[in-house]
Tab-separated table of C-alpha atoms and ligand atoms in Angstrom:
chain	number	residue	atom	x	y	z
T	78	MET	CA	-4.611	-27.609	-1.908
T	79	ASN	CA	-3.663	-25.403	0.893
T	80	GLN	CA	-3.472	-22.669	-1.111
T	81	SER	CA	-6.266	-20.552	0.784
T	82	ASN	CA	-3.273	-19.048	2.888
T	83	GLU	CA	-2.484	-16.766	0.189
T	84	THR	CA	-4.731	-14.098	-1.564
T	85	GLY	CA	-4.583	-14.224	-5.253
T	86	ASP	CA	-2.027	-11.768	-5.594
T	87	GLY	CA	0.779	-13.472	-3.205
T	88	ARG	CA	-0.406	-11.436	-0.127
T	89	LEU	CA	-0.617	-13.532	3.316
T	90	ASP	CA	-4.298	-13.875	4.718
T	91	PHE	CA	-4.623	-12.741	8.257
T	92	THR	CA	-4.459	-16.193	9.933
T	93	GLU	CA	-1.353	-17.123	8.144
T	94	GLU	CA	0.083	-13.695	8.739
T	95	ARG	CA	-0.456	-14.223	12.709
T	96	ARG	CA	1.073	-17.503	12.538
T	97	LEU	CA	4.221	-16.547	10.598
T	98	ILE	CA	4.691	-13.233	13.063
T	99	LYS	CA	4.051	-15.736	16.189
T	100	ALA	CA	6.770	-18.373	15.192
T	101	ALA	CA	9.164	-15.615	13.953
T	102	GLN	CA	8.528	-14.097	17.423
T	103	GLY	CA	9.975	-17.518	18.918
T	104	GLY	CA	12.976	-17.170	16.562
T	105	CYS	CA	11.768	-19.150	13.370
T	106	ALA	CA	13.749	-17.850	11.055
T	107	VAL	CA	11.939	-20.009	7.939
T	108	SER	CA	8.557	-17.943	9.382
T	109	ALA	CA	10.666	-14.951	9.303
T	110	HIS	CA	11.931	-15.713	5.387
T	111	ARG	CA	8.284	-15.727	4.723
T	112	LEU	CA	6.813	-12.513	6.319
T	113	ILE	CA	9.889	-11.048	4.287
T	114	SER	CA	9.332	-12.828	1.109
T	115	ALA	CA	5.524	-11.812	1.201
T	116	HIS	CA	6.298	-8.120	1.840
T	117	GLN	CA	9.503	-7.532	-0.002
T	118	ASP	CA	8.478	-6.379	-3.624
T	119	ARG	CA	5.422	-4.490	-2.193
T	120	LEU	CA	7.785	-2.409	0.302
T	121	HIS	CA	10.767	-2.186	-2.688
T	122	ALA	CA	8.133	-0.820	-4.930
T	123	PHE	CA	6.673	1.775	-2.369
T	124	VAL	CA	10.343	2.760	-1.467
T	125	TRP	CA	11.595	2.999	-4.857
T	126	ARG	CA	8.503	5.151	-6.094
T	127	MET	CA	8.729	7.909	-3.049
T	128	LEU	CA	12.937	7.814	-3.458
T	129	ARG	CA	13.383	6.856	-7.317
T	130	ASN	CA	17.047	5.585	-6.740
T	131	GLU	CA	17.662	1.646	-6.279
T	132	HIS	CA	20.493	1.900	-4.267
T	133	ASP	CA	18.591	4.074	-1.653
T	134	THR	CA	15.513	1.700	-1.951
T	135	ASP	CA	17.504	-0.962	-1.010
T	136	GLU	CA	19.184	0.371	2.009
T	137	VAL	CA	15.850	1.928	3.083
T	138	CYS	CA	13.789	-1.680	2.845
T	139	GLN	CA	16.342	-3.357	4.675
T	140	GLU	CA	16.341	-1.201	7.464
T	141	ALA	CA	12.891	-1.210	7.358
T	142	PHE	CA	12.701	-4.874	7.851
T	143	LEU	CA	15.503	-5.126	10.204
T	144	ARG	CA	13.495	-2.416	12.781
T	145	ALA	CA	10.385	-4.345	12.005
T	146	PHE	CA	11.725	-7.614	13.138
T	147	GLY	CA	13.734	-5.528	15.905
T	148	ALA	CA	10.415	-5.146	17.520
T	149	LEU	CA	8.722	-7.702	16.715
T	150	ALA	CA	8.280	-8.962	19.912
T	151	GLY	CA	6.167	-6.017	20.733
T	152	PHE	CA	4.042	-6.459	17.708
T	153	ASP	CA	0.048	-5.623	17.758
T	154	PHE	CA	-1.901	-8.088	16.387
T	155	ASN	CA	-4.759	-5.626	15.535
T	156	TYR	CA	-2.494	-4.466	12.664
T	157	ARG	CA	-1.379	-6.016	9.531
T	158	PHE	CA	2.301	-6.526	9.586
T	159	SER	CA	2.147	-4.752	6.031
T	160	THR	CA	0.954	-1.541	7.702
T	161	TRP	CA	3.515	-1.661	10.599
T	162	LEU	CA	6.147	-2.238	8.058
T	163	PHE	CA	5.035	0.742	5.850
T	164	THR	CA	4.798	2.916	9.109
T	165	ILE	CA	8.687	2.537	9.381
T	166	GLY	CA	9.258	2.655	5.807
T	167	TYR	CA	7.413	5.782	5.144
T	168	ARG	CA	9.613	7.645	7.611
T	169	LEU	CA	12.746	6.143	6.518
T	170	CYS	CA	11.899	7.449	3.094
T	171	LEU	CA	11.143	11.288	4.511
T	172	ASN	CA	14.640	10.908	6.327
T	173	GLN	CA	16.322	9.761	3.272
T	174	MET	CA	14.879	12.542	1.428
T	175	ARG	CA	15.638	15.201	4.205
T	176	ARG	CA	19.602	13.731	4.075
T	177	ARG	CA	19.491	14.117	0.307
T	178	SER	CA	18.397	17.595	0.340
T	179	ASP	CA	20.672	18.587	2.913
T	180	HIS	CA	23.469	17.533	1.114
T	181	GLY	CA	22.105	19.551	-1.893
T	182	GLY	CA	21.782	16.129	-3.735
T	183	SER	CA	19.012	15.837	-6.100
T	184	ILE	CA	17.036	13.022	-7.932
T	185	ASP	CA	19.045	11.952	-11.116
T	186	PHE	CA	16.954	11.957	-13.750
T	187	ALA	CA	18.960	10.385	-16.423
T	188	ALA	CA	19.173	7.134	-14.265
T	189	ILE	CA	15.171	7.648	-14.029
T	190	SER	CA	14.597	7.391	-17.277
T	191	ALA	CA	17.223	4.754	-18.359
T	192	THR	CA	15.725	2.470	-15.216
T	193	ARG	CA	12.007	3.319	-16.371
T	194	ARG	CA	12.804	2.481	-20.217
T	195	GLU	CA	14.629	-0.964	-18.865
T	196	THR	CA	11.843	-1.814	-16.220
T	197	ASP	CA	9.195	-0.844	-18.446
T	198	ALA	CA	9.268	-4.049	-20.522
T	199	PRO	CA	5.550	-5.930	-20.072
T	200	THR	CA	5.367	-8.108	-17.496
T	201	ASP	CA	2.158	-9.704	-17.971
T	202	ALA	CA	0.563	-10.731	-21.300
T	203	SER	CA	-2.445	-10.042	-20.258
T	204	GLU	CA	-1.897	-6.338	-20.692
T	205	ALA	CA	-1.912	-6.498	-24.717
T	206	VAL	CA	-3.825	-3.110	-25.033
T	207	ALA	CA	-1.317	-1.588	-22.661
T	208	ASN	CA	1.706	-2.380	-24.232
T	209	SER	CA	1.335	-0.215	-27.161
T	210	ASP	CA	3.528	2.522	-27.908
T	211	GLN	CA	0.788	5.141	-26.910
T	212	ALA	CA	0.146	3.147	-23.737
T	213	ARG	CA	3.475	3.173	-22.724
T	214	GLN	CA	3.389	6.677	-23.238
T	215	LEU	CA	0.473	7.353	-21.000
T	216	LYS	CA	1.940	5.542	-18.657
T	217	ASP	CA	5.250	7.272	-18.422
T	218	ALA	CA	2.927	10.539	-18.178
T	219	ILE	CA	0.725	9.277	-15.201
T	220	TRP	CA	3.796	8.088	-13.500
T	221	GLY	CA	5.799	11.554	-14.452
T	222	ALA	CA	2.524	13.281	-12.634
T	223	VAL	CA	3.099	10.839	-9.243
T	224	ASP	CA	6.680	12.112	-9.234
T	225	ASP	CA	5.429	15.554	-8.979
T	226	LEU	CA	3.143	14.418	-6.284
T	227	ALA	CA	4.359	16.145	-2.721
T	228	PRO	CA	5.555	13.064	-0.604
T	229	PRO	CA	2.391	12.669	1.466
T	230	GLN	CA	0.342	12.580	-1.259
T	231	ARG	CA	2.344	10.344	-3.210
T	232	ALA	CA	2.326	8.251	-0.594
T	233	THR	CA	-1.535	8.312	-0.216
T	234	VAL	CA	-1.869	7.301	-3.533
T	235	LEU	CA	0.211	4.537	-3.510
T	236	LEU	CA	-1.385	3.243	-0.980
T	237	PHE	CA	-4.382	3.779	-1.800
T	238	TYR	CA	-4.435	2.228	-5.535
T	239	ARG	CA	-1.598	-0.134	-4.896
T	240	GLU	CA	-2.037	-1.412	-1.756
T	241	GLN	CA	-5.588	-0.588	-1.416
T	242	MET	CA	-5.230	0.370	2.018
T	243	SER	CA	-8.430	2.550	3.573
T	244	CYS	CA	-7.906	6.091	4.495
T	245	GLN	CA	-7.724	4.911	7.657
T	246	GLU	CA	-4.845	2.747	7.322
T	247	ILE	CA	-2.928	5.012	5.338
T	248	GLY	CA	-3.490	7.560	7.986
T	249	GLU	CA	-1.641	5.148	10.776
T	250	VAL	CA	0.830	4.678	7.944
T	251	LEU	CA	1.273	8.480	7.702
T	252	LYS	CA	0.973	9.852	11.365
T	253	MET	CA	-2.267	11.525	10.647
T	254	PRO	CA	-5.853	11.419	10.679
T	255	ALA	CA	-7.781	9.533	8.006
T	256	ALA	CA	-9.635	13.251	7.209
T	257	THR	CA	-6.308	14.540	6.332
T	258	VAL	CA	-5.677	11.609	4.204
T	259	LYS	CA	-9.121	12.097	2.632
T	260	SER	CA	-7.845	15.340	1.528
T	261	HIS	CA	-4.601	14.890	0.661
T	262	LEU	CA	-6.311	11.902	-1.650
T	263	HIS	CA	-8.533	14.659	-2.949
T	264	ARG	CA	-5.729	17.061	-4.107
T	265	ALA	CA	-3.750	14.570	-5.407
T	266	ARG	CA	-6.437	13.467	-7.813
T	267	ALA	CA	-6.823	17.053	-8.593
T	268	LYS	CA	-3.228	17.735	-9.159
T	269	LEU	CA	-3.111	14.495	-11.435
T	270	ARG	CA	-5.810	15.735	-13.310
T	271	GLU	CA	-4.469	19.006	-14.085
T	272	ASN	CA	-0.974	17.596	-15.089
T	273	LEU	CA	-2.184	15.361	-17.462
T	274	SER	CA	-4.200	17.539	-18.738
T	275	GLY	CA	-3.534	18.169	-22.777
T	276	SER	CA	-1.242	15.306	-22.776
T	277	VAL	CA	-1.619	12.112	-24.353
T	278	ALA	CA	-3.392	10.938	-21.285
T	279	GLU	CA	-6.656	12.637	-22.551
T	280	GLN	CA	-6.854	10.618	-25.995
T	281	TRP	CA	-6.263	7.799	-23.729
T	282	ALA	CA	-8.719	7.979	-20.943
T	283	ASP	CA	-10.690	4.918	-22.076
T	284	VAL	CA	-7.627	2.637	-22.200
T	285	ARG	CA	-8.305	-0.487	-19.907
T	286	PHE	CA	-5.364	-1.709	-17.700
T	287	ASN	CA	-6.305	-5.375	-17.044
T	288	THR	CA	-8.991	-7.406	-18.092
T	289	GLU	CA	-11.396	-7.192	-15.159
T	290	ALA	CA	-12.064	-3.471	-15.853
T	291	GLY	CA	-15.091	-2.774	-18.041
L	21	MET	CA	-33.051	18.753	-10.117
L	22	ALA	CA	-30.168	17.712	-12.068
L	23	LEU	CA	-26.717	17.943	-11.060
L	24	THR	CA	-24.508	21.295	-12.226
L	25	CYS	CA	-20.675	20.224	-13.439
L	26	ARG	CA	-19.538	21.792	-10.196
L	27	ASN	CA	-21.773	19.400	-7.990
L	28	VAL	CA	-20.449	16.387	-9.446
L	29	GLN	CA	-16.702	17.768	-9.660
L	30	HIS	CA	-17.577	17.729	-5.373
L	31	LEU	CA	-18.696	14.032	-5.851
L	32	HIS	CA	-15.521	13.249	-7.657
L	33	ASP	CA	-14.090	11.410	-4.865
L	34	ALA	CA	-17.043	9.811	-3.475
L	35	TYR	CA	-18.382	8.573	-6.642
L	36	LEU	CA	-14.830	6.924	-7.418
L	37	ASP	CA	-14.508	5.415	-3.880
L	38	SER	CA	-18.022	4.466	-4.251
L	39	ASP	CA	-19.199	5.855	-0.868
L	40	LEU	CA	-22.120	7.540	-2.362
L	41	SER	CA	-25.790	6.014	-2.020
L	42	ALA	CA	-26.960	4.440	-5.221
L	43	SER	CA	-29.721	7.282	-6.133
L	44	MET	CA	-26.710	9.621	-5.854
L	45	ILE	CA	-24.368	7.462	-8.020
L	46	ALA	CA	-27.542	7.164	-10.789
L	47	GLU	CA	-27.861	11.172	-10.383
L	48	VAL	CA	-24.069	11.433	-11.052
L	49	ASP	CA	-24.095	8.773	-13.985
L	50	ALA	CA	-26.819	10.710	-15.675
L	51	HIS	CA	-25.087	13.790	-16.044
L	52	LEU	CA	-21.558	11.919	-16.996
L	53	LEU	CA	-23.791	10.352	-19.810
L	54	GLN	CA	-24.873	13.988	-21.235
L	55	CYS	CA	-21.505	15.569	-20.187
L	56	PRO	CA	-18.338	15.021	-21.930
L	57	GLU	CA	-16.103	17.008	-19.719
L	58	CYS	CA	-16.831	16.034	-16.469
L	59	GLN	CA	-16.801	12.247	-17.931
L	60	ARG	CA	-13.471	12.787	-19.408
L	61	GLN	CA	-12.190	13.905	-15.972
L	62	ILE	CA	-13.788	10.892	-14.005
L	63	ASP	CA	-11.983	8.832	-16.617
L	64	MET	CA	-8.518	10.590	-16.361
L	65	VAL	CA	-8.192	10.029	-12.716
L	66	ARG	CA	-9.829	6.184	-13.287
L	67	VAL	CA	-6.936	5.473	-15.926
L	68	CYS	CA	-4.673	7.132	-12.965
L	69	GLY	CA	-5.494	4.109	-10.362
L	70	ASN	CA	-5.128	1.555	-12.951
L	71	VAL	CA	-1.932	2.332	-13.899
L	72	ILE	CA	-0.901	3.018	-10.450
L	73	SER	CA	-2.516	-0.332	-8.758
L	74	ARG	CA	-1.798	-2.589	-11.613
L	75	ASP	CA	0.917	-0.975	-14.033
L	76	GLN	CA	3.516	-2.985	-11.488
L	77	SER	CA	6.781	-1.646	-13.433
L	78	GLU	CA	9.195	-0.703	-10.335
L	79	PRO	CA	12.362	-2.832	-9.861
L	80	ARG	CA	11.716	-5.961	-7.924
L	81	ALA	CA	13.868	-6.224	-4.644
L	82	ALA	CA	17.157	-8.147	-5.352
L	83	ASP	CA	16.720	-12.328	-5.109
L	84	ASP	CA	18.972	-12.132	-2.221
L	85	PHE	CA	17.214	-9.650	-0.422
L	86	ALA	CA	15.569	-12.029	2.262
L	87	ALA	CA	18.520	-14.002	2.794
L	88	ARG	CA	20.224	-10.735	3.711
L	89	VAL	CA	17.994	-9.601	5.619
L	90	LEU	CA	17.706	-12.561	7.612
L	91	SER	CA	21.745	-12.629	7.845
L	92	ALA	CA	21.627	-9.299	9.299
L	93	LEU	CA	19.315	-10.153	12.087
L	94	PRO	CA	21.487	-11.227	15.490
L	95	ARG	CA	21.538	-15.090	15.868
L	96	GLN	CA	20.459	-16.753	18.707
L	97	ARG	CA	23.155	-17.766	20.761
L	98	ALA	CA	23.022	-21.119	22.565
L	99	ALA	CA	22.770	-19.657	26.040
L	100	ALA	CA	19.500	-17.902	24.934
L	101	PRO	CA	15.919	-19.217	26.475
L	102	ALA	CA	14.185	-21.858	24.269
L	103	PRO	CA	11.364	-20.156	22.551
L	104	VAL	CA	7.990	-19.699	23.753
L	105	VAL	CA	5.146	-21.928	22.132
L	106	LEU	CA	1.956	-22.942	23.138
L	107	LEU	CA	2.125	-26.380	24.804
L	108	THR	CA	-0.220	-29.089	26.590
L	109	ARG	CA	0.340	-29.516	30.223
L	110	ARG	CA	2.326	-32.928	29.594
L	111	GLN	CA	4.458	-31.210	26.858
L	112	SER	CA	5.146	-28.081	29.179
L	113	ARG	CA	6.389	-30.732	32.361
L	114	ARG	CA	8.923	-32.164	29.012
L	115	VAL	CA	10.228	-28.498	28.317
L	116	VAL	CA	10.429	-27.786	32.093
L	117	LEU	CA	12.964	-31.021	32.501
L	118	GLU	CA	14.652	-29.769	29.192
L	119	ARG	CA	15.211	-26.423	31.041
L	120	VAL	CA	16.304	-28.128	34.320
L	121	ALA	CA	18.698	-30.259	32.450
L	122	ALA	CA	19.716	-27.614	30.363
L	123	GLY	CA	21.237	-25.182	32.958
L	124	PHE	CA	22.031	-28.189	35.626
L	125	ILE	CA	23.600	-30.800	33.110
L	126	PRO	CA	26.232	-28.505	32.112
L	127	ALA	CA	27.404	-27.117	35.288
L	128	MET	CA	27.448	-31.059	36.592
L	129	ALA	CA	29.083	-31.720	33.353
L	130	ALA	CA	31.846	-29.098	33.747
L	131	MET	CA	32.869	-30.560	37.498
L	132	ILE	CA	33.162	-34.073	36.156
L	133	GLY	CA	34.998	-33.141	33.300
L	134	LEU	CA	37.344	-31.285	35.827
L	135	SER	CA	37.533	-34.117	37.958
L	136	LEU	CA	38.520	-36.638	35.376
L	137	LEU	CA	41.292	-33.964	34.537
L	138	VAL	CA	42.151	-34.227	38.293
L	139	PHE	CA	42.105	-37.661	38.653
L	140	PRO	CA	42.694	-39.151	35.177
L	141	ALA	CA	43.377	-42.582	37.273
L	142	ALA	CA	40.608	-42.676	39.595
L	143	THR	CA	37.434	-43.547	37.040
L	144	ASP	CA	37.297	-47.131	38.711
L	145	HIS	CA	36.535	-46.255	42.118
L	146	SER	CA	36.265	-50.196	42.922
L	147	THR	CA	40.191	-49.944	43.542
L	148	SER	CA	41.471	-47.912	46.510
L	149	PRO	CA	42.986	-45.371	44.949
L	150	ASP	CA	46.029	-45.185	47.451
L	151	ARG	CA	46.687	-48.622	46.417
L	152	GLN	CA	47.043	-47.812	42.785
L	153	VAL	CA	48.943	-44.494	43.828
L	154	GLY	CA	51.200	-47.006	45.834
L	155	ARG	CA	51.572	-49.551	42.799
L	156	VAL	CA	52.736	-46.674	40.258
L	157	LEU	CA	54.840	-45.045	43.095
L	158	GLY	CA	56.595	-48.534	43.930
L	159	GLU	CA	57.145	-49.181	40.009
L	160	SER	CA	58.771	-45.984	39.533
L	161	ALA	CA	60.607	-46.608	42.457
L	162	THR	CA	61.862	-50.041	41.135
L	163	ARG	CA	62.866	-48.561	37.815
L	164	THR	CA	64.676	-45.599	39.717
L	165	ALA	CA	66.207	-47.874	41.944
L	166	VAL	CA	65.562	-45.471	44.694
L	167	SER	CA	65.041	-47.213	47.992
L	168	PRO	CA	61.622	-48.775	49.080
L	169	THR	CA	61.828	-47.076	52.725
L	170	LEU	CA	61.885	-43.564	50.460
L	171	ALA	CA	58.513	-45.028	48.505
L	172	LEU	CA	57.013	-46.184	51.976
L	173	GLY	CA	57.792	-42.896	53.370
L	174	VAL	CA	56.267	-40.918	50.504
L	175	GLN	CA	53.295	-43.116	50.539
L	176	ASP	CA	52.629	-42.241	53.951
L	177	ILE	CA	52.739	-38.410	53.186
L	178	VAL	CA	50.528	-39.066	50.845
L	179	SER	CA	47.903	-41.580	52.348
L	180	PRO	CA	45.590	-39.451	54.190
L	181	THR	CA	45.574	-37.129	51.380
L	182	LEU	CA	44.416	-40.402	49.443
L	183	SER	CA	41.404	-41.466	51.028
L	184	SER	CA	40.298	-37.938	51.073
L	185	ILE	CA	40.459	-38.180	47.375
L	186	ASP	CA	38.906	-41.575	47.264
L	187	ASN	CA	36.148	-40.465	48.908
L	188	ALA	CA	36.010	-37.416	46.298
L	189	SER	CA	36.669	-39.889	43.333
L	190	ARG	CA	33.368	-41.923	45.147
L	191	ALA	CA	31.471	-39.171	44.762
L	192	VAL	CA	32.471	-38.545	41.354
L	193	GLY	CA	31.302	-41.692	40.509
L	194	ASP	CA	28.192	-41.649	42.090
L	195	LEU	CA	27.575	-38.335	40.057
L	196	GLN	CA	28.782	-39.759	36.941
L	197	ASP	CA	26.223	-42.750	37.555
L	198	PHE	CA	23.476	-40.029	38.047
L	199	ALA	CA	24.454	-37.808	35.335
L	200	GLY	CA	24.539	-40.975	33.077
L	201	LEU	CA	20.842	-41.850	34.258
L	202	THR	CA	19.895	-38.184	33.749
L	203	LEU	CA	21.581	-37.766	30.541
L	204	ARG	CA	19.602	-41.198	29.411
L	205	ASP	CA	16.280	-39.490	30.239
L	206	ALA	CA	16.985	-36.103	28.730
L	207	ARG	CA	18.524	-37.957	25.442
L	208	GLU	CA	15.404	-39.841	25.168
L	209	GLN	CA	13.043	-37.176	25.799
L	210	LEU	CA	15.028	-34.867	23.455
L	211	ALA	CA	14.604	-38.203	20.765
L	212	ALA	CA	11.063	-37.746	21.340
L	213	SER	CA	10.963	-33.950	21.245
L	214	ALA	CA	13.287	-33.318	18.359
L	215	ASN	CA	10.709	-35.439	15.600
L	216	PRO	CA	7.383	-34.725	17.337
L	217	PRO	CA	5.006	-36.727	15.189
L	218	ALA	CA	3.147	-33.916	13.446
L	219	ALA	CA	4.305	-30.681	14.809
L	220	PRO	CA	5.579	-28.541	12.143
L	221	ALA	CA	9.448	-28.694	11.263
L	222	GLU	CA	9.846	-24.681	12.448
L	223	ASP	CA	8.534	-25.229	16.239
L	224	ALA	CA	10.996	-28.361	16.458
L	225	PHE	CA	14.091	-26.619	16.956
L	226	SER	CA	14.115	-26.110	20.956
L	227	GLY	CA	14.956	-29.892	21.140
L	228	ALA	CA	17.563	-29.917	18.201
L	229	PHE	CA	19.228	-27.086	19.945
L	230	LEU	CA	19.268	-28.289	23.519
L	231	MET	CA	20.900	-31.269	21.501
L	232	GLN	CA	23.392	-29.726	20.481
L	233	MET	CA	24.412	-27.911	23.163
L	234	LEU	CA	24.280	-31.499	24.801
L	235	HIS	CA	26.089	-32.844	22.185
L	236	PRO	CA	29.744	-32.885	22.932
L	237	LEU	CA	28.527	-33.640	26.802
L	238	LEU	CA	26.853	-36.596	25.925
L	239	GLY	CA	30.221	-38.010	24.044
L	240	VAL	CA	32.269	-37.240	27.456
L	241	VAL	CA	29.807	-38.993	29.809
L	242	SER	CA	28.316	-42.001	27.784
L	243	PRO	CA	30.041	-43.770	25.077
L	244	VAL	CA	26.916	-43.879	23.228
L	245	PRO	CA	26.925	-42.534	19.777
L	246	THR	CA	24.743	-39.427	19.425
L	247	GLU	CA	23.538	-38.500	16.031
L	248	PRO	CA	24.617	-35.223	14.648
L	249	ALA	CA	22.694	-32.246	15.668
L	250	PRO	CA	20.693	-30.887	12.651
L	251	ALA	CA	22.139	-28.109	11.232
L	252	GLN	CA	18.303	-26.252	11.692
L	253	THR	CA	19.966	-24.468	14.868
L	254	ASP	CA	21.888	-22.706	12.069
L	255	ASP	CA	18.664	-21.204	11.067
L	256	VAL	CA	17.216	-19.565	14.219
L	257	VAL	CA	17.479	-16.241	14.600
L	258	ARG	CA	16.473	-13.660	17.484
L	259	PHE	CA	14.903	-10.572	17.603
I	144	LIG	ZN1	-20.169	18.305	-16.384
């Protein structure tokens, strides 16, 4: 009956989030646990898309939460917890990428394709259309194109579509003006279109991925 | 005038993000209906958006992720200040009392504990301590066949010391009574605060917390058995 404190996709509503942050500020571990649970998969997905490495992702996510809680006393209630968390997470991702390139490391493509096959298992029965082989190829092509985007563009696209953040909010996360975010989004879309031209995506442009589409 | 493909390309983002006026949307729609190339480009970006927002095929965070984060956070120590929660005036008074008790009672208990160690026989302060000590000395004198004069001599020497000890032990006794009263009050208040009628469980730990801190103390000063401190104190984290 009292399910109104979470929205349909398990996200906390603003009031509940405020209450949990205040309780966590007072040392309430139960509230801290709920804050973590409500955000862990979202942050994990974002960081994994940025880094494409499971081990680094886990480390960065843990560090992001520890930093967020370490500074929770000064939390500004004008922001969402997620905005703050993703800001920290994004900065840690950039540091991690820098460290990786300093060490001459590169993305393990074999590991990526293995992970992708393994994790591409259908998660939702309502995506019947998207479970066909062609749809899987389409998804692979699209995620491949997303992987090819420069980090700020990739982050913009992920935060815009997955997190449904406004350009203003994305600007807060990426530490850039909303106008710059807009141009990142524009260039990202152009690049996606360009990279997907001639691929399977062209024949499957009308695939619908959810029941509410159309 | 109808939009050209170039015009539509410029309006792509605004069209996709619904940043256009209704009349402009109608213009773009009209173009898309008779231009498969522009329609295909729009569709492609739309499908990308759908996949990115809804194809959640990324690995999820590990099952123990939240627990690991929590355990990596510094734990709240017994000496840490009680968390600040919004309180009514009556509750605030209670919290002030609790905090005073939290600081004052352990200090007092330490004193009492120390006195009990130093003067183990002085707990019954209605009996003169030098009489007790004299009796003990007398018994030991009998047992070890030491002459009574020697025992008396010893008593003369220790007597002034003993009378000052007597005073001290009276003071300790008074203190003990006072501590007993204060602790009883504190315990009653804590018992009330540990189970506030309708407060959420997570707000209850400040009482439980104090209770645990006082727990060994209550055992020392008064024989009243106390319920074990809730394990909830383990769940307190400090940021
Ligand atoms: Zn056209």
